[in-house]
Amino acid sequence: MPKGKGPQGKRITLKIAKNSIRVAFNGRRRLDLSKMGITTFPKCILELADVEELDLSRNMLKKIPNTIEKFQNLMWLDLHSNQLDELPSAIGTLQNLTYLNLCNNKLTTKSLPEELTLLRNLRTLNLGLNCLESIPTTLGALRELIELGLFDNALTAIPKSVKKLPKLERLNVKRNPLPEFTEKEEEVDPIKRIESLYLVQEKDLCGSCLQICQGERDELHKLEDATPSSSNKPRFHSLLTPNSSARDNQEEWRIR
């Protein structure tokens, strides 16, 4: 490898690109160049700029050039799982985009161009798994957004203009240091609660079922042994055992 140069990646020719065009279930033509080991945006695909969908996901792309504006028919653009650290301002010219996936890249708040807010027909925007510390309030201009992914970033607040988007149905902000979305951890119960109890004799079980039951019984005993004993055990002063008074009525229960 020449000094100072990174990996060259796979070279995409026009023939390879043409053979990678598929017809999606919705009838659109999709140029699928995902998982091709591409490190630079293939210039040859500008010859196919009339496709409606472009998939460049799971490659090693660091930049998307402004020539992306040639794809004016694009409605669906998938760039997830690359190494993008910025977006071109020309992305704002793709006015027909309804789906944009930028998940799992290296985007920061500063690398989001203002022109992103020009995508007024956008319905799905995925910015999860990036390096965002804040979200521009101007994203509130994307009033057609139905789904917004912001998970696994470094966000400490979500702008009101974004939370109040009129058509927003799904907002994923998991695994961000957001005080307002922090959920209280549930107390861990060392003894699993039994929802259903079935009483059978061992002779009625097949070999595999018996082995499973014995394994679960052993696990339950381990949990019971690991649970600290409580000093506040219930006391039954007038009973020899908790169920002693029930013995008198057990025949009646059976009849019922």
Short mmCIF file of C-alpha atoms in Angstrom, two decimals:
data_model
loop_
_atom_site.label_atom_id
_atom_site.label_comp_id
_atom_site.label_asym_id
_atom_site.label_seq_id
_atom_site.Cartn_x
_atom_site.Cartn_y
_atom_site.Cartn_z
CA MET A 1 0.00 0.00 0.00
CA PRO A 2 1.44 3.43 -0.95
CA LYS A 3 2.56 5.52 2.00
CA GLY A 4 -0.06 7.96 3.30
CA LYS A 5 -2.96 6.31 1.51
CA GLY A 6 -5.78 4.41 3.14
CA PRO A 7 -7.47 1.26 1.87
CA GLN A 8 -8.63 1.61 -1.72
CA GLY A 9 -11.69 -0.59 -1.36
CA LYS A 10 -13.56 -2.21 -4.19
CA ARG A 11 -13.70 -0.39 -7.51
CA ILE A 12 -17.26 -0.10 -8.79
CA THR A 13 -17.63 0.00 -12.56
CA LEU A 14 -20.68 1.10 -14.50
CA LYS A 15 -21.31 -2.51 -15.45
CA ILE A 16 -21.26 -3.62 -11.81
CA ALA A 17 -23.60 -0.77 -10.91
CA LYS A 18 -26.07 -1.60 -13.68
CA ASN A 19 -26.12 -5.23 -12.57
CA SER A 20 -26.87 -4.05 -9.02
CA ILE A 21 -30.17 -2.40 -9.92
CA ARG A 22 -33.15 -4.20 -8.46
CA VAL A 23 -36.87 -3.54 -8.58
CA ALA A 24 -38.16 -3.03 -5.04
CA PHE A 25 -41.50 -4.44 -3.81
CA ASN A 26 -43.06 -1.01 -4.39
CA GLY A 27 -42.01 -0.97 -8.03
CA ARG A 28 -39.17 1.51 -7.58
CA ARG A 29 -35.75 0.87 -9.04
CA ARG A 30 -33.14 0.44 -6.33
CA LEU A 31 -29.40 0.70 -6.91
CA ASP A 32 -28.08 -1.65 -4.23
CA LEU A 33 -24.34 -1.25 -3.56
CA SER A 34 -24.46 -2.26 0.09
CA LYS A 35 -21.70 -4.40 1.64
CA MET A 36 -19.39 -3.83 -1.34
CA GLY A 37 -16.31 -2.59 0.55
CA ILE A 38 -16.58 0.85 -1.08
CA THR A 39 -14.35 3.56 0.40
CA THR A 40 -15.12 6.41 -2.03
CA PHE A 41 -18.35 7.46 -3.73
CA PRO A 42 -18.39 5.78 -7.18
CA LYS A 43 -18.54 8.50 -9.84
CA CYS A 44 -19.86 6.04 -12.40
CA ILE A 45 -23.24 5.77 -10.65
CA LEU A 46 -24.00 9.34 -11.70
CA GLU A 47 -24.94 7.71 -15.00
CA LEU A 48 -27.76 5.97 -13.11
CA ALA A 49 -29.01 9.04 -11.28
CA ASP A 50 -32.62 8.44 -12.36
CA VAL A 51 -33.14 5.60 -9.83
CA GLU A 52 -35.66 6.13 -7.06
CA GLU A 53 -33.72 4.32 -4.33
CA LEU A 54 -30.00 4.19 -3.49
CA ASP A 55 -28.44 1.84 -0.95
CA LEU A 56 -24.80 2.51 -0.03
CA SER A 57 -25.05 1.09 3.48
CA ARG A 58 -22.45 -1.06 5.25
CA ASN A 59 -19.45 0.25 3.35
CA MET A 60 -16.49 2.41 4.40
CA LEU A 61 -17.55 5.75 2.95
CA LYS A 62 -16.22 8.87 4.68
CA LYS A 63 -17.69 11.50 2.36
CA ILE A 64 -20.71 11.95 0.14
CA PRO A 65 -19.96 14.50 -2.61
CA ASN A 66 -22.22 17.36 -3.62
CA THR A 67 -22.83 15.50 -6.88
CA ILE A 68 -25.48 13.59 -4.92
CA GLU A 69 -27.76 16.39 -6.14
CA LYS A 70 -27.88 14.60 -9.51
CA PHE A 71 -30.21 12.02 -7.94
CA GLN A 72 -33.30 14.20 -8.08
CA ASN A 73 -35.67 11.21 -8.29
CA LEU A 74 -34.44 9.72 -5.02
CA MET A 75 -37.17 8.89 -2.52
CA TRP A 76 -35.12 6.46 -0.41
CA LEU A 77 -31.46 6.86 0.60
CA ASP A 78 -29.67 4.43 2.92
CA LEU A 79 -26.18 5.40 4.14
CA HIS A 80 -26.13 3.56 7.46
CA SER A 81 -23.03 1.82 8.83
CA ASN A 82 -20.35 3.81 7.05
CA GLN A 83 -17.72 6.22 8.41
CA LEU A 84 -19.38 9.49 7.42
CA ASP A 85 -18.24 12.46 9.48
CA GLU A 86 -20.14 15.07 7.47
CA LEU A 87 -22.97 15.49 5.00
CA PRO A 88 -22.92 17.65 1.86
CA SER A 89 -25.13 20.73 1.76
CA ALA A 90 -26.47 19.43 -1.57
CA ILE A 91 -28.46 16.80 0.29
CA GLY A 92 -31.07 19.49 0.82
CA THR A 93 -31.82 19.49 -2.92
CA LEU A 94 -33.27 15.96 -2.80
CA GLN A 95 -36.79 17.24 -2.32
CA ASN A 96 -38.45 13.89 -3.06
CA LEU A 97 -36.72 12.05 -0.21
CA THR A 98 -39.12 10.37 2.21
CA TYR A 99 -36.58 8.03 3.85
CA LEU A 100 -33.03 8.86 4.99
CA ASN A 101 -30.97 6.45 7.08
CA LEU A 102 -27.72 7.88 8.51
CA CYS A 103 -27.45 5.47 11.44
CA ASN A 104 -24.09 4.15 12.69
CA ASN A 105 -21.73 6.79 11.33
CA LYS A 106 -19.49 9.45 12.88
CA LEU A 107 -21.74 12.47 12.47
CA THR A 108 -21.56 15.30 14.99
CA THR A 109 -23.98 18.13 15.56
CA LYS A 110 -21.72 20.50 13.60
CA SER A 111 -21.57 18.14 10.64
CA LEU A 112 -25.34 18.25 10.10
CA PRO A 113 -25.89 20.84 7.34
CA GLU A 114 -28.67 23.40 7.72
CA GLU A 115 -29.93 22.25 4.34
CA LEU A 116 -31.12 19.03 5.98
CA THR A 117 -34.21 20.93 7.06
CA LEU A 118 -35.14 21.52 3.40
CA LEU A 119 -36.23 17.88 3.07
CA ARG A 120 -39.86 18.79 3.71
CA ASN A 121 -41.24 15.45 2.45
CA LEU A 122 -39.06 13.37 4.78
CA ARG A 123 -41.05 10.84 6.82
CA THR A 124 -38.28 8.71 8.30
CA LEU A 125 -34.95 10.06 9.55
CA ASN A 126 -32.51 7.82 11.41
CA LEU A 127 -29.58 9.56 13.17
CA GLY A 128 -28.97 6.86 15.76
CA LEU A 129 -25.50 5.58 16.68
CA ASN A 130 -23.64 8.77 15.87
CA CYS A 131 -21.79 11.39 17.93
CA LEU A 132 -24.52 13.99 18.31
CA GLU A 133 -24.43 16.17 21.42
CA SER A 134 -27.50 18.19 20.51
CA ILE A 135 -30.25 18.36 17.91
CA PRO A 136 -30.78 21.55 15.89
CA THR A 137 -34.11 23.18 16.67
CA THR A 138 -34.48 23.70 12.93
CA LEU A 139 -35.31 20.00 12.52
CA GLY A 140 -38.72 21.09 13.69
CA ALA A 141 -39.25 22.23 10.10
CA LEU A 142 -39.54 18.60 8.99
CA ARG A 143 -43.26 18.55 9.63
CA GLU A 144 -43.92 15.36 7.66
CA LEU A 145 -41.67 13.29 9.94
CA ILE A 146 -43.35 10.18 11.28
CA GLU A 147 -40.31 8.36 12.64
CA LEU A 148 -37.14 9.87 14.12
CA GLY A 149 -34.24 7.79 15.44
CA LEU A 150 -31.84 9.52 17.86
CA PHE A 151 -30.74 6.54 19.94
CA ASP A 152 -27.16 5.92 21.11
CA ASN A 153 -25.88 9.47 20.94
CA ALA A 154 -24.79 11.96 23.61
CA LEU A 155 -27.98 14.00 23.76
CA THR A 156 -28.96 15.75 26.98
CA ALA A 157 -32.08 17.46 25.63
CA ILE A 158 -34.57 17.22 22.78
CA PRO A 159 -35.84 20.55 21.37
CA LYS A 160 -39.55 21.23 21.87
CA SER A 161 -39.84 21.97 18.17
CA VAL A 162 -38.84 18.35 17.48
CA LYS A 163 -40.93 16.72 20.22
CA LYS A 164 -44.02 18.60 19.00
CA LEU A 165 -43.74 17.67 15.33
CA PRO A 166 -47.40 17.23 14.25
CA LYS A 167 -47.08 13.81 12.58
CA LEU A 168 -44.33 12.28 14.74
CA GLU A 169 -45.38 8.81 15.93
CA ARG A 170 -42.09 7.16 16.87
CA LEU A 171 -39.23 8.97 18.62
CA ASN A 172 -36.38 6.66 19.66
CA VAL A 173 -34.04 8.35 22.15
CA LYS A 174 -32.83 5.25 24.00
CA ARG A 175 -29.35 5.20 25.52
CA ASN A 176 -28.88 8.95 25.67
CA PRO A 177 -28.10 10.87 28.90
CA LEU A 178 -31.55 12.46 28.87
CA PRO A 179 -32.86 13.25 32.38
CA GLU A 180 -36.47 13.47 31.21
CA PHE A 181 -36.37 10.00 29.66
CA THR A 182 -34.43 8.21 32.40
CA GLU A 183 -36.46 5.30 33.66
CA LYS A 184 -36.28 4.13 37.25
CA GLU A 185 -34.64 0.76 37.52
CA GLU A 186 -36.99 -1.90 38.77
CA GLU A 187 -36.02 -3.75 41.92
CA VAL A 188 -34.62 -7.14 41.10
CA ASP A 189 -36.53 -9.99 42.68
CA PRO A 190 -34.09 -12.88 43.27
CA ILE A 191 -36.98 -15.36 43.31
CA LYS A 192 -38.84 -15.62 40.01
CA ARG A 193 -42.61 -15.45 40.46
CA ILE A 194 -44.55 -18.48 39.31
CA GLU A 195 -47.52 -17.55 37.11
CA SER A 196 -48.82 -21.10 36.64
CA LEU A 197 -48.39 -24.17 38.82
CA TYR A 198 -48.97 -27.69 37.54
CA LEU A 199 -48.81 -30.70 39.87
CA VAL A 200 -47.89 -34.04 38.30
CA GLN A 201 -46.14 -37.18 39.43
CA GLU A 202 -42.70 -37.95 38.11
CA LYS A 203 -43.90 -41.25 36.64
CA ASP A 204 -46.30 -39.33 34.36
CA LEU A 205 -43.50 -37.31 32.72
CA CYS A 206 -41.44 -38.33 29.74
CA GLY A 207 -37.66 -38.39 30.12
CA SER A 208 -36.98 -34.99 28.55
CA CYS A 209 -39.78 -33.23 30.47
CA LEU A 210 -38.61 -34.76 33.72
CA GLN A 211 -35.08 -33.53 33.06
CA ILE A 212 -36.34 -29.99 32.37
CA CYS A 213 -38.44 -29.94 35.54
CA GLN A 214 -35.59 -31.22 37.66
CA GLY A 215 -33.29 -28.55 36.19
CA GLU A 216 -35.79 -25.78 36.97
CA ARG A 217 -36.27 -27.15 40.48
CA ASP A 218 -32.52 -27.10 41.05
CA GLU A 219 -32.31 -23.49 39.80
CA LEU A 220 -35.12 -22.48 42.17
CA HIS A 221 -33.32 -24.08 45.10
CA LYS A 222 -30.15 -22.20 44.21
CA LEU A 223 -32.06 -18.92 44.17
CA GLU A 224 -33.70 -19.71 47.50
CA ASP A 225 -30.30 -20.49 49.04
CA ALA A 226 -28.87 -17.23 47.68
CA THR A 227 -31.73 -15.13 49.08
CA PRO A 228 -30.96 -13.56 52.48
CA SER A 229 -33.35 -14.71 55.16
CA SER A 230 -35.75 -12.14 56.51
CA SER A 231 -36.05 -11.43 60.21
CA ASN A 232 -39.70 -10.45 59.71
CA LYS A 233 -41.11 -13.90 59.11
CA PRO A 234 -44.87 -14.17 59.67
CA ARG A 235 -45.87 -15.75 62.97
CA PHE A 236 -48.98 -17.83 63.57
CA HIS A 237 -49.55 -17.78 67.30
CA SER A 238 -52.75 -19.82 67.33
CA LEU A 239 -51.72 -22.36 64.70
CA LEU A 240 -49.31 -25.22 64.87
CA THR A 241 -48.52 -24.71 61.19
CA PRO A 242 -49.85 -22.12 58.71
CA ASN A 243 -52.10 -24.73 57.08
CA SER A 244 -53.27 -26.60 60.17
CA SER A 245 -56.69 -24.92 60.23
CA ALA A 246 -57.16 -25.71 56.56
CA ARG A 247 -56.88 -29.44 57.09
CA ASP A 248 -60.39 -29.55 58.54
CA ASN A 249 -61.84 -28.18 55.33
CA GLN A 250 -59.83 -30.08 52.74
CA GLU A 251 -62.56 -32.68 52.14
CA GLU A 252 -65.01 -29.85 51.41
CA TRP A 253 -62.56 -28.35 48.90
CA ARG A 254 -62.29 -31.65 47.08
CA ILE A 255 -66.05 -31.97 46.79
CA ARG A 256 -66.24 -28.50 45.31
#
